[in-house]
């Protein structure tokens, strides 16, 4: 077909391009050519563009009859958007020999088509004219448009992707520069999506995301953008807002749209979202800053307990600045050796001896202040600094514990905290193995405490790393036990030797009966699975007595000793 077309065009060129068509015989020659062409051919007057003749293919292509076509100019065929450029091009092509172009034309029924045109001068019934070959290339354009669509949209939900969102945000900011109105970026993150996806399967998860996409889309104004950045993260651009209150109203609409329970594989699911909002305009923000602020606000919404929205305000701006300061100070502290390890003994309730020692991070600032992790750990986590810090602490602590093994009859187990961020850093297991090998007689001399919250049941990566550590022969403890959302199931899944009952339960011992019931249930279950139980944060004799009665193996807390430097703690070890 394509080959035939080219052959035809060449023959046509040979006949028409080289010699002008003479009236009479030549015109009928042309009429014959017109009739046999598989392409739409149109002849129009050179100057005015009035259509003089068209073949059947052209009539089929445009849907107009020959008479209707003859009442129009060639420019009338153009789609509105193309008409101006086409008129201009039409003027330019006057007097040229062959002219090639690609246009968007319109059929009689209003639908559009893309045509690739070749035009050449000729004489038609004594009139100076041009012959237009209009080849339909709509198909090529549709695939191009589809490709563009795919590159700028999320395939699962059909929503704009991050790239298109940022593009629209930039355009919206440019528009905002002309007026006094603001725009808002809303980061919307579904709560518990991972759990739903994990327990109900990916198909259900996909269906859920599609429903959410539709509901969010319906919750905002026509001109606003709802996009998906990936996972369960939807980002909304709302334009033409007066102030913060308008932006909060948008967040409330989004929340309301999600509040109706949805049916997923026959099950009714209630889904909530955490939303971070940043409001601004061209004079206050660029796109990057708005996205960053909305993201920061989202973190606060999640921290504050999810299912809520938070606005990035002056307070958050100050906090964000403080975090940046803390991060650079922490970086310096690591290099300057200001980060110290303190140790807290863990006492065996059977023997009363120090059976273990927990390593706790401290930051001694240049002003002599001793900072606890609560002041800087989240910054260390977020920035990734916890990884080099953790390895440096591990090295120091193992070196120290190595000396205990040479000097002490029954040296305590060294317990080291590992966060999710550390566990998911590639190379952790190898680095740990090397450090142990350098300082300790056996991997059994050390244990790692992993908080229950970082043992995300849907994260097989962490489960794999914990498995590798256990295989190496080190001990594993589940830290802050009882604070996660599926505590008991961990006891089966993770190769833990020890559970550490969170201090929030211990603190309630003796104050409410429930705490006693919970701790003894956790203890009995753990012991029936062959695991040891350590109670944290023991401060009073009363708590200790109750823990003994319940049957805990060991305890740690200010009642025995607060965390302190190695020199102080070593006085408690029996030489
Ligand atoms: P954690 O692992 O639960 O550590 C126990 C916390 O309880 C320590 O807080 C300890 O000082 C405190 N504590 C000990 N006895 C008592 C007591 O009787 N009463 C009360 N109220 N508290 C007591 P600290 O040292 O501030 O550490 C806080 C958290 O920071 C730790 O909680 C741990 O999750 C994290 N952390 C500490 N050092 C490291 C580290 O080297 N690496 C990592 N990844 N995390 C660390
Ligand atoms: Ca711990
Ligand atoms: Ca703990």
Coordinates of C-alpha atoms and ligand atoms in Angstrom, one line a residue:
X1 CA 0.0 0.0 0.0
X2 CA 2.7 2.4 1.1
X3 CA 4.9 1.4 -1.9
X4 CA 1.9 1.8 -4.2
X5 CA 1.4 5.3 -2.9
X6 CA 5.0 6.3 -3.4
X7 CA 4.9 4.9 -6.9
X8 CA 1.7 6.9 -7.6
X9 CA 3.2 10.1 -6.3
X10 CA 6.3 9.7 -8.4
X11 CA 4.2 9.1 -11.5
X12 CA 2.1 12.1 -10.6
X13 CA 5.1 14.2 -10.1
X14 CA 6.5 13.1 -13.4
X15 CA 3.3 14.2 -15.1
X16 CA 2.3 17.3 -13.2
X17 CA 5.5 18.7 -11.6
X18 CA 7.5 18.8 -14.8
X19 CA 4.9 20.1 -17.2
X20 CA 1.9 22.1 -16.5
X21 CA -1.3 20.3 -17.3
X22 CA -2.9 21.6 -20.4
X23 CA -6.6 22.0 -20.6
X24 CA -8.8 19.4 -22.2
X25 CA -6.9 16.2 -22.7
X26 CA -4.5 16.7 -19.8
X27 CA -7.4 17.4 -17.4
X28 CA -9.0 14.1 -18.2
X29 CA -5.6 12.6 -17.8
X30 CA -5.7 14.2 -14.3
X31 CA -9.2 13.0 -13.7
X32 CA -8.1 9.5 -14.3
X33 CA -5.2 9.9 -11.9
X34 CA -7.6 11.4 -9.4
X35 CA -9.8 8.4 -9.6
X36 CA -7.1 5.8 -9.2
X37 CA -5.3 7.4 -6.3
X38 CA -5.5 5.7 -3.0
X39 CA -4.7 9.0 -1.3
X40 CA -7.0 11.9 -0.9
X41 CA -6.3 14.4 -3.7
X42 CA -7.7 17.9 -3.8
X43 CA -7.1 20.6 -6.4
X44 CA -7.5 24.2 -5.3
X45 CA -6.9 27.6 -6.8
X46 CA -3.4 29.0 -6.3
X47 CA -4.3 32.3 -4.7
X48 CA -7.7 32.0 -3.1
X49 CA -7.5 28.3 -2.0
X50 CA -11.0 27.6 -3.3
X51 CA -11.4 23.9 -3.9
X52 CA -11.9 23.0 -7.5
X53 CA -11.8 19.3 -7.5
X54 CA -11.4 16.3 -5.2
X55 CA -11.3 12.6 -5.7
X56 CA -13.3 9.9 -4.0
X57 CA -10.7 9.1 -1.5
X58 CA -10.8 12.8 -0.4
X59 CA -14.6 12.8 -0.2
X60 CA -14.4 9.6 2.0
X61 CA -11.7 11.1 4.1
X62 CA -13.4 14.3 4.9
X63 CA -17.1 13.3 4.8
X64 CA -18.1 16.3 2.6
X65 CA -19.7 15.7 -0.8
X66 CA -17.8 17.1 -3.9
X67 CA -20.3 20.0 -4.0
X68 CA -19.8 20.8 -0.4
X69 CA -16.0 20.7 -0.8
X70 CA -16.2 23.0 -3.8
X71 CA -17.9 25.6 -1.6
X72 CA -14.9 25.7 0.7
X73 CA -11.3 26.7 0.7
X74 CA -8.4 24.4 1.5
X75 CA -7.9 26.4 4.7
X76 CA -11.5 25.6 5.8
X77 CA -10.4 22.0 6.2
X78 CA -8.0 22.8 8.9
X79 CA -8.7 22.3 12.6
X80 CA -9.2 25.7 14.4
X81 CA -5.9 25.4 16.1
X82 CA -4.1 24.9 12.8
X83 CA -5.9 27.4 10.7
X84 CA -3.7 30.4 11.4
X85 CA -0.4 28.6 10.7
X86 CA -1.9 26.9 7.7
X87 CA -3.1 30.3 6.2
X88 CA 0.4 31.6 6.7
X89 CA 2.0 28.5 5.2
X90 CA -0.5 28.8 2.3
X91 CA 0.7 32.3 1.6
X92 CA 4.4 31.2 1.8
X93 CA 4.0 28.3 -0.6
X94 CA 2.7 30.4 -3.4
X95 CA 4.9 30.1 -6.3
X96 CA 6.9 27.3 -4.8
X97 CA 7.2 24.0 -6.6
X98 CA 6.6 21.2 -4.1
X99 CA 5.5 21.9 -0.5
X100 CA 5.3 19.4 2.3
X101 CA 3.5 19.8 5.6
X102 CA 1.6 18.1 8.3
X103 CA -1.7 19.4 9.6
X104 CA -4.6 18.7 11.8
X105 CA -7.7 18.7 9.6
X106 CA -11.4 18.4 10.5
X107 CA -14.0 16.1 9.0
X108 CA -17.6 17.2 8.3
X109 CA -18.7 15.4 11.5
X110 CA -16.3 17.5 13.6
X111 CA -13.7 14.8 14.3
X112 CA -10.1 15.6 13.6
X113 CA -7.5 13.8 11.6
X114 CA -3.8 14.3 11.0
X115 CA -2.8 14.6 7.3
X116 CA 0.6 14.8 5.8
X117 CA 0.3 17.0 2.7
X118 CA 2.4 17.3 -0.5
X119 CA 1.3 20.2 -2.7
X120 CA 2.5 21.2 -6.2
X121 CA 1.5 23.8 -8.8
X122 CA -0.5 22.8 -11.8
X123 CA -3.0 24.3 -14.2
X124 CA -6.6 23.1 -13.8
X125 CA -9.0 24.1 -16.6
X126 CA -6.8 27.1 -17.4
X127 CA -6.6 28.2 -13.8
X128 CA -3.4 28.4 -11.9
X129 CA -3.9 25.8 -9.2
X130 CA -2.3 23.4 -6.8
X131 CA -2.7 19.8 -6.3
X132 CA -2.8 18.6 -2.7
X133 CA -2.1 15.0 -1.7
X134 CA -3.5 14.6 1.8
X135 CA -2.3 11.4 3.3
X136 CA -4.1 10.4 6.6
X137 CA -1.5 9.9 9.3
X138 CA -3.8 10.0 12.3
X139 CA -2.7 6.6 13.4
X140 CA 0.9 7.8 13.8
X141 CA -0.3 10.8 15.8
X142 CA -2.5 8.7 18.0
X143 CA 0.3 6.4 19.0
X144 CA 2.5 9.4 19.5
X145 CA -0.1 10.9 21.8
X146 CA -0.5 7.6 23.6
X147 CA 3.2 7.4 24.1
X148 CA 3.3 11.0 25.5
X149 CA 0.4 10.0 27.7
X150 CA 2.1 7.0 29.0
X151 CA 5.2 9.0 29.8
X152 CA 3.3 11.6 31.7
X153 CA 0.6 9.4 33.4
X154 CA 0.5 6.6 35.9
X155 CA -0.7 3.5 34.2
X156 CA -2.6 2.0 37.1
X157 CA -4.8 5.0 37.8
X158 CA -4.5 7.1 34.7
X159 CA -3.6 10.1 36.8
X160 CA -0.8 12.5 35.9
X161 CA 2.6 11.3 37.2
X162 CA 5.3 13.3 39.1
X163 CA 6.8 14.7 35.9
X164 CA 3.5 16.1 34.6
X165 CA 2.6 17.3 38.1
X166 CA 5.8 19.3 38.4
X167 CA 5.2 20.7 34.9
X168 CA 1.6 21.8 35.9
X169 CA 2.9 23.2 39.2
X170 CA 5.4 25.3 37.4
X171 CA 2.8 26.6 35.1
X172 CA 0.4 27.3 38.0
X173 CA 3.2 29.2 39.8
X174 CA 3.8 31.3 36.6
X175 CA 0.1 32.1 36.4
X176 CA 0.0 33.0 40.1
X177 CA 2.7 35.6 39.5
X178 CA 0.1 37.7 37.6
X179 CA -2.4 37.9 40.4
X180 CA -2.8 37.8 44.2
X181 CA -4.2 34.3 44.5
X182 CA -2.3 31.3 46.0
X183 CA -2.1 27.7 45.2
X184 CA -1.7 24.6 47.4
X185 CA 0.2 21.4 47.1
X186 CA -1.3 18.6 49.2
X187 CA 0.6 15.4 49.8
X188 CA -1.9 12.7 50.5
X189 CA -0.6 9.4 51.9
X190 CA -2.9 6.5 52.7
X191 CA -2.7 5.1 56.2
X192 CA -2.2 1.4 56.5
X193 CA -2.1 0.8 52.8
X194 CA 0.9 -1.5 53.1
X195 CA -0.9 -3.7 55.5
X196 CA -4.0 -4.0 53.3
X197 CA -1.8 -4.7 50.2
X198 CA 0.1 -7.3 52.2
X199 CA -2.9 -9.1 53.7
X200 CA -5.3 -8.9 50.8
X201 CA -2.9 -9.1 47.9
X202 CA -1.7 -6.8 45.2
X203 CA -4.8 -7.1 43.0
X204 CA -6.9 -5.8 45.9
X205 CA -4.3 -3.2 46.5
X206 CA -4.5 -2.0 42.9
X207 CA -8.2 -1.9 43.0
X208 CA -8.1 0.2 46.1
X209 CA -5.7 2.7 44.6
X210 CA -7.9 3.0 41.6
X211 CA -10.9 3.8 43.7
X212 CA -9.0 6.3 45.8
X213 CA -7.8 7.9 42.6
X214 CA -11.3 8.3 41.4
X215 CA -12.6 9.7 44.7
X216 CA -9.8 12.2 45.0
X217 CA -10.4 13.3 41.4
X218 CA -14.1 13.9 42.1
X219 CA -13.3 15.7 45.3
X220 CA -11.4 18.6 43.7
X221 CA -12.3 21.3 41.1
X222 CA -12.1 20.6 37.4
X223 CA -8.9 22.6 36.8
X224 CA -7.1 21.1 39.8
X225 CA -4.6 18.3 39.4
X226 CA -4.6 15.0 41.2
X227 CA -1.5 13.0 40.5
X228 CA 0.1 9.8 41.8
X229 CA 3.8 9.9 42.6
X230 CA 3.9 6.2 43.2
X231 CA 2.9 3.7 45.9
X232 CA 0.1 5.1 48.0
X233 CA 1.3 8.7 47.6
X234 CA -1.1 11.1 45.8
X235 CA -0.2 14.7 45.3
X236 CA -2.9 17.3 44.6
X237 CA -2.5 20.8 43.1
X238 CA -5.3 23.2 44.0
X239 CA -5.2 26.5 42.3
X240 CA -6.8 29.9 42.7
X241 CA -7.0 29.9 46.5
X242 CA -7.4 32.9 48.7
X243 CA -5.5 31.7 51.9
X244 CA -4.7 28.8 54.1
X245 CA -8.3 28.3 55.1
X246 CA -9.2 27.5 51.5
X247 CA -6.3 25.0 51.3
X248 CA -7.5 23.3 54.5
X249 CA -11.0 23.1 53.0
X250 CA -9.5 21.2 50.0
X251 CA -7.9 18.8 52.4
X252 CA -11.2 18.3 54.2
X253 CA -12.9 17.5 50.9
X254 CA -10.3 14.9 50.1
X255 CA -10.7 13.4 53.6
X256 CA -14.5 13.3 53.2
X257 CA -14.2 11.7 49.8
X258 CA -12.3 8.8 51.3
X259 CA -14.5 8.4 54.4
X260 CA -17.2 6.2 52.9
X261 CA -16.2 2.6 53.4
X262 CA -15.3 0.8 50.2
X263 CA -15.9 -2.8 49.2
X264 CA -12.8 -4.8 48.4
X265 CA -13.2 -8.4 47.5
X266 CA -16.4 -8.6 49.5
X267 CA -14.8 -6.9 52.5
X268 CA -15.7 -3.5 53.8
X269 CA -12.6 -1.4 54.1
X270 CA -12.3 1.9 55.8
X271 CA -9.4 3.9 54.5
X272 CA -8.0 7.1 56.0
X273 CA -5.2 9.4 54.7
X274 CA -2.6 11.7 56.2
X275 CA -2.3 15.0 54.3
X276 CA 0.5 17.5 54.3
X277 CA -0.4 21.0 52.9
X278 CA 1.8 23.8 51.6
X279 CA 0.4 27.0 50.4
X280 CA 2.2 29.6 48.3
X281 CA 2.6 31.5 45.1
X282 CA 5.3 32.7 42.8
X283 CA 6.5 35.3 45.2
X284 CA 7.0 32.9 48.1
X285 CA 7.9 29.6 46.6
X286 CA 9.2 27.7 43.7
X287 CA 7.9 24.2 42.9
X288 CA 10.6 22.4 44.7
X289 CA 10.1 24.4 47.9
X290 CA 6.3 23.7 47.8
X291 CA 6.8 20.0 47.4
X292 CA 9.4 19.9 50.2
X293 CA 7.1 21.8 52.6
X294 CA 4.1 19.7 51.8
X295 CA 6.2 16.6 52.4
X296 CA 7.4 18.0 55.8
X297 CA 3.8 18.7 56.8
X298 CA 2.9 15.2 55.8
X299 CA 5.5 13.8 58.1
X300 CA 4.1 15.8 60.9
X301 CA 0.6 14.6 60.1
X302 CA 1.8 11.0 60.3
X303 CA 3.8 11.6 63.5
X304 CA 0.7 13.2 65.1
X305 CA -1.1 9.9 64.7
X306 CA -2.3 9.8 61.0
X307 CA -5.8 10.3 59.6
X308 CA -5.3 14.1 59.8
X309 CA -4.0 17.0 57.8
X310 CA -1.2 19.4 58.8
X311 CA -0.4 22.7 57.2
X312 CA 3.2 23.8 56.7
X313 CA 3.4 26.9 58.8
X314 CA 5.9 29.2 60.5
X315 CA 6.2 26.6 63.3
X316 CA 7.1 23.8 60.9
X317 CA 9.4 26.1 59.0
X318 CA 11.4 26.8 62.2
X319 CA 11.5 23.1 63.0
X320 CA 12.7 22.3 59.5
X321 CA 15.5 24.8 59.9
X322 CA 16.4 23.4 63.3
X323 CA 16.7 19.9 61.8
X324 CA 19.0 21.1 59.0
X325 CA 21.2 22.7 61.7
X326 CA 21.1 19.6 63.9
X327 CA 22.1 17.5 60.9
X328 CA 25.2 19.6 60.1
X329 CA 26.1 19.8 63.8
X330 CA 25.8 16.0 64.0
X331 CA 28.0 15.5 61.0
X332 CA 30.7 17.5 62.7
X333 CA 30.1 15.7 66.0
X334 CA 30.8 12.4 64.4
X335 CA 34.1 13.6 63.0
X336 CA 35.1 15.4 66.2
X337 CA 34.5 12.3 68.3
X338 CA 31.7 14.0 70.3
X339 CA 29.5 10.9 70.1
X340 CA 30.0 8.6 73.0
X341 CA 28.8 5.2 74.1
X342 CA 27.1 4.7 77.4
X343 CA 26.2 1.4 78.9
X344 CA 23.4 0.2 81.0
X345 CA 23.5 -3.1 82.9
X346 CA 20.9 -5.7 82.6
X347 CA 20.4 -7.7 85.8
X348 CA 19.5 -11.4 85.9
X349 CA 16.6 -11.7 88.3
X350 CA 17.8 -15.3 89.2
X351 CA 21.4 -14.5 90.1
X352 CA 21.3 -10.8 90.6
X353 CA 24.4 -10.6 88.3
X354 CA 24.9 -8.3 85.4
X355 CA 24.0 -10.7 82.5
X356 CA 24.0 -8.1 79.8
X357 CA 24.9 -4.5 79.0
X358 CA 22.9 -2.3 76.6
X359 CA 24.8 0.2 74.5
X360 CA 23.2 3.7 74.4
X361 CA 24.3 6.6 72.3
X362 CA 25.2 10.0 73.8
X363 CA 26.3 13.2 72.3
X364 CA 28.6 15.4 74.3
X365 CA 28.4 18.8 72.8
X366 CA 31.3 21.3 72.9
X367 CA 29.5 23.1 75.7
X368 CA 29.7 20.0 77.8
X369 CA 26.0 19.1 77.5
X370 CA 25.2 15.4 77.3
X371 CA 22.4 14.9 74.8
X372 CA 20.2 11.8 74.7
X373 CA 19.1 10.2 71.4
X374 CA 15.6 11.8 71.7
X375 CA 17.3 15.1 70.7
X376 CA 19.0 13.9 67.5
X377 CA 18.1 10.3 66.6
X378 CA 15.3 11.2 64.2
X379 CA 17.6 13.6 62.3
X380 CA 20.3 10.9 62.2
X381 CA 17.8 8.4 60.8
X382 CA 16.3 10.7 58.2
X383 CA 19.7 11.9 57.0
X384 CA 21.1 8.4 57.0
X385 CA 23.9 9.6 59.4
X386 CA 22.7 6.8 61.7
X387 CA 24.6 4.3 59.5
X388 CA 28.1 5.6 60.0
X389 CA 27.3 6.6 63.5
X390 CA 26.0 3.1 64.3
X391 CA 29.0 1.4 62.9
X392 CA 31.4 3.7 64.8
X393 CA 29.4 3.0 68.0
X394 CA 29.5 -0.8 67.3
X395 CA 33.2 -0.7 66.8
X396 CA 33.8 1.2 70.1
X397 CA 31.5 -1.0 72.1
X398 CA 32.9 -4.3 70.7
X399 CA 36.4 -3.1 71.4
X400 CA 35.5 -2.4 75.0
X401 CA 33.5 -5.7 75.4
X402 CA 36.6 -7.5 74.1
X403 CA 38.5 -6.5 77.1
X404 CA 35.7 -7.8 79.4
X405 CA 36.1 -11.2 77.8
X406 CA 39.8 -11.2 78.7
X407 CA 39.3 -9.9 82.3
X408 CA 35.9 -11.0 83.6
X409 CA 34.9 -14.5 84.6
X410 CA 31.4 -14.4 83.2
X411 CA 31.2 -11.5 80.8
X412 CA 27.9 -9.9 80.0
X413 CA 26.2 -10.0 76.6
X414 CA 26.7 -6.7 74.7
X415 CA 23.3 -5.5 73.4
X416 CA 23.4 -3.0 70.5
X417 CA 20.3 -1.2 69.1
X418 CA 19.8 -1.4 65.3
X419 CA 17.2 0.8 63.5
X420 CA 15.3 -0.1 60.4
X421 CA 17.4 2.4 58.5
X422 CA 20.5 0.6 59.5
X423 CA 19.0 -2.9 58.8
X424 CA 18.1 -1.9 55.2
X425 CA 21.5 -0.5 54.4
X426 CA 23.4 -2.8 52.1
X427 CA 26.5 -4.3 53.5
X428 CA 25.4 -4.1 57.2
X429 CA 25.7 -7.8 57.8
X430 CA 29.2 -8.0 56.4
X431 CA 30.3 -4.9 58.4
X432 CA 28.8 -6.4 61.6
X433 CA 30.6 -9.7 61.0
X434 CA 33.9 -8.0 60.5
X435 CA 33.6 -5.9 63.6
X436 CA 32.7 -9.0 65.8
X437 CA 35.5 -10.9 64.3
X438 CA 38.0 -8.2 65.2
X439 CA 37.1 -7.8 68.8
X440 CA 34.9 -10.6 70.2
X441 CA 35.6 -14.3 70.9
X442 CA 32.3 -15.4 69.5
X443 CA 29.1 -14.0 67.9
X444 CA 27.2 -15.2 71.0
X445 CA 28.9 -12.4 72.9
X446 CA 26.7 -9.8 71.2
X447 CA 23.0 -9.3 70.6
X448 CA 21.1 -6.8 68.5
X449 CA 17.9 -5.1 69.7
X450 CA 15.4 -4.4 67.0
X451 CA 12.3 -2.4 67.8
X452 CA 9.0 -4.1 67.2
X453 CA 7.9 -1.1 65.1
X454 CA 10.8 -1.5 62.6
X455 CA 9.9 -5.1 62.1
X456 CA 7.3 -4.2 59.5
X457 CA 5.5 -7.5 58.6
X458 CA 5.3 -6.5 55.0
X459 CA 9.0 -5.7 54.7
X460 CA 10.7 -9.0 53.7
X461 CA 14.0 -7.1 53.3
X462 CA 14.3 -6.5 57.1
X463 CA 13.1 -10.1 57.8
X464 CA 15.9 -11.4 55.5
X465 CA 18.6 -9.3 57.2
X466 CA 17.5 -10.3 60.7
X467 CA 17.6 -13.9 59.5
X468 CA 21.2 -13.4 58.2
X469 CA 22.2 -11.9 61.6
X470 CA 20.7 -14.8 63.5
X471 CA 22.4 -17.3 61.2
X472 CA 25.7 -15.6 62.0
X473 CA 25.1 -16.7 65.6
X474 CA 24.4 -13.3 67.3
X475 CA 21.5 -13.0 69.6
X476 CA 18.4 -11.1 68.5
X477 CA 16.0 -9.2 70.8
X478 CA 12.7 -7.6 69.9
X479 CA 12.8 -4.2 71.6
X480 CA 9.9 -2.1 72.9
X481 CA 7.8 -5.3 72.8
X482 CA 4.0 -4.6 73.0
X483 CA 4.1 -1.2 71.2
X484 CA 3.7 -2.5 67.7
X485 CA 0.5 -3.5 66.0
X486 CA 0.9 -7.2 65.7
X487 CA 3.2 -8.1 68.6
X488 CA 2.4 -11.7 69.1
X489 CA 2.8 -12.8 65.5
X490 CA 6.5 -11.6 65.6
X491 CA 7.2 -14.2 68.2
X492 CA 6.8 -16.9 65.6
X493 CA 8.2 -15.1 62.6
X494 CA 11.4 -13.6 63.9
X495 CA 14.3 -15.7 65.2
X496 CA 14.4 -13.7 68.4
X497 CA 16.1 -15.1 71.6
X498 CA 14.8 -12.3 73.8
X499 CA 11.9 -9.9 74.1
X500 CA 12.2 -6.6 75.9
X501 CA 9.0 -5.5 77.4
X502 CA 8.5 -1.8 76.8
X503 CA 8.9 0.5 79.7
X504 CA 5.5 2.0 79.2
X505 CA 4.0 -1.3 80.5
X506 CA 6.5 -1.6 83.4
X507 CA 5.7 2.0 84.4
X508 CA 2.1 1.1 84.9
X509 CA 2.9 -2.0 87.0
X510 CA 1.2 -1.6 90.4
X511 CA -0.9 1.3 89.1
X512 CA -3.4 -0.6 87.0
X513 CA -4.2 -4.2 86.9
X514 CA -4.2 -4.4 83.1
X515 CA -0.5 -3.8 83.0
X516 CA 0.2 -6.9 85.2
X517 CA -2.1 -9.0 83.0
X518 CA -0.5 -7.9 79.8
X519 CA 3.1 -8.4 81.0
X520 CA 2.4 -11.8 82.4
X521 CA 0.6 -12.9 79.2
X522 CA 3.5 -11.7 77.1
X523 CA 6.0 -13.3 79.4
X524 CA 4.2 -16.7 79.5
X525 CA 3.9 -16.7 75.7
X526 CA 7.5 -15.8 75.1
X527 CA 8.8 -18.4 77.6
X528 CA 6.6 -21.1 76.1
X529 CA 8.4 -20.4 72.9
X530 CA 11.7 -20.7 74.6
X531 CA 12.5 -17.0 74.6
X532 CA 13.9 -14.9 77.5
X533 CA 12.1 -11.8 78.8
X534 CA 13.8 -8.6 79.8
X535 CA 11.8 -5.8 81.4
X536 CA 12.9 -2.3 80.7
X537 CA 12.7 0.9 82.7
X538 CA 12.4 -0.6 86.1
X539 CA 12.4 2.2 88.6
X540 CA 10.9 0.9 91.9
X541 CA 11.1 -2.0 94.2
X542 CA 7.4 -2.6 93.8
X543 CA 7.8 -3.0 90.0
X544 CA 10.8 -5.4 90.6
X545 CA 8.8 -7.5 93.0
X546 CA 5.9 -7.8 90.5
X547 CA 8.3 -8.7 87.7
X548 CA 9.8 -11.4 89.8
X549 CA 6.4 -12.8 90.6
X550 CA 5.4 -12.8 86.9
X551 CA 8.6 -14.7 86.1
X552 CA 10.7 -12.2 84.0
X553 CA 14.3 -13.4 83.4
X554 CA 16.0 -10.0 83.7
X555 CA 15.5 -6.3 84.2
X556 CA 17.1 -3.0 83.5
X557 CA 16.4 0.4 84.8
X558 CA 17.3 3.3 87.1
X559 CA 16.6 1.1 90.1
X560 CA 19.8 -0.8 89.3
X561 CA 21.8 1.7 87.3
X562 CA 21.3 4.5 84.9
X563 CA 23.3 4.4 81.6
X564 CA 26.9 5.5 82.3
X565 CA 30.4 5.5 80.8
X566 CA 32.3 2.2 80.5
X567 CA 34.6 3.0 83.4
X568 CA 31.6 3.4 85.8
X569 CA 29.8 0.3 84.5
X570 CA 32.9 -1.9 84.7
X571 CA 32.9 -1.4 88.5
X572 CA 29.7 -3.6 88.6
X573 CA 31.3 -6.4 86.7
X574 CA 32.9 -9.1 88.8
X575 CA 36.6 -9.6 88.1
Ligands
LIG1 P1 15.6 1.9 74.0 O1 16.4 1.0 73.2 O2 14.3 1.5 74.5 O3 16.5 2.2 75.3 C1 16.1 2.3 76.6 C2 15.9 3.7 77.0 O4 15.4 3.8 78.3 C3 17.2 4.5 77.0 O5 16.9 5.8 76.6 C4 17.5 4.5 78.5 O6 18.4 5.5 78.9 C5 16.2 4.6 79.1 N1 16.1 4.1 80.5 C6 16.8 3.2 81.0 N2 16.4 2.9 82.3 C7 15.3 3.7 82.5 C8 14.4 3.9 83.6 O7 14.5 3.3 84.6 N3 13.4 4.8 83.4 C9 13.3 5.4 82.2 N4 12.2 6.3 82.1 N5 14.1 5.3 81.2 C10 15.1 4.4 81.3 P2 17.9 6.6 75.7 O8 19.3 6.3 76.1 O9 17.5 8.0 75.7 O10 17.7 6.0 74.3 C11 16.5 6.2 73.7 C12 16.3 5.3 72.5 O11 17.3 5.7 71.5 C13 16.6 3.9 72.7 O12 15.5 3.3 73.3 C14 17.0 3.4 71.4 O13 15.8 3.0 70.7 C15 17.6 4.6 70.7 N6 19.1 4.4 70.8 C16 20.0 4.6 71.7 N7 21.2 4.3 71.3 C17 21.1 3.9 70.1 C18 22.1 3.4 69.1 O14 23.3 3.3 69.3 N8 21.6 3.1 67.9 C19 20.3 3.1 67.6 N9 19.9 2.8 66.4 N10 19.4 3.5 68.5 C20 19.8 3.9 69.7
LIG2 CA1 17.0 -1.0 73.2
LIG3 CA1 13.3 -0.4 74.5

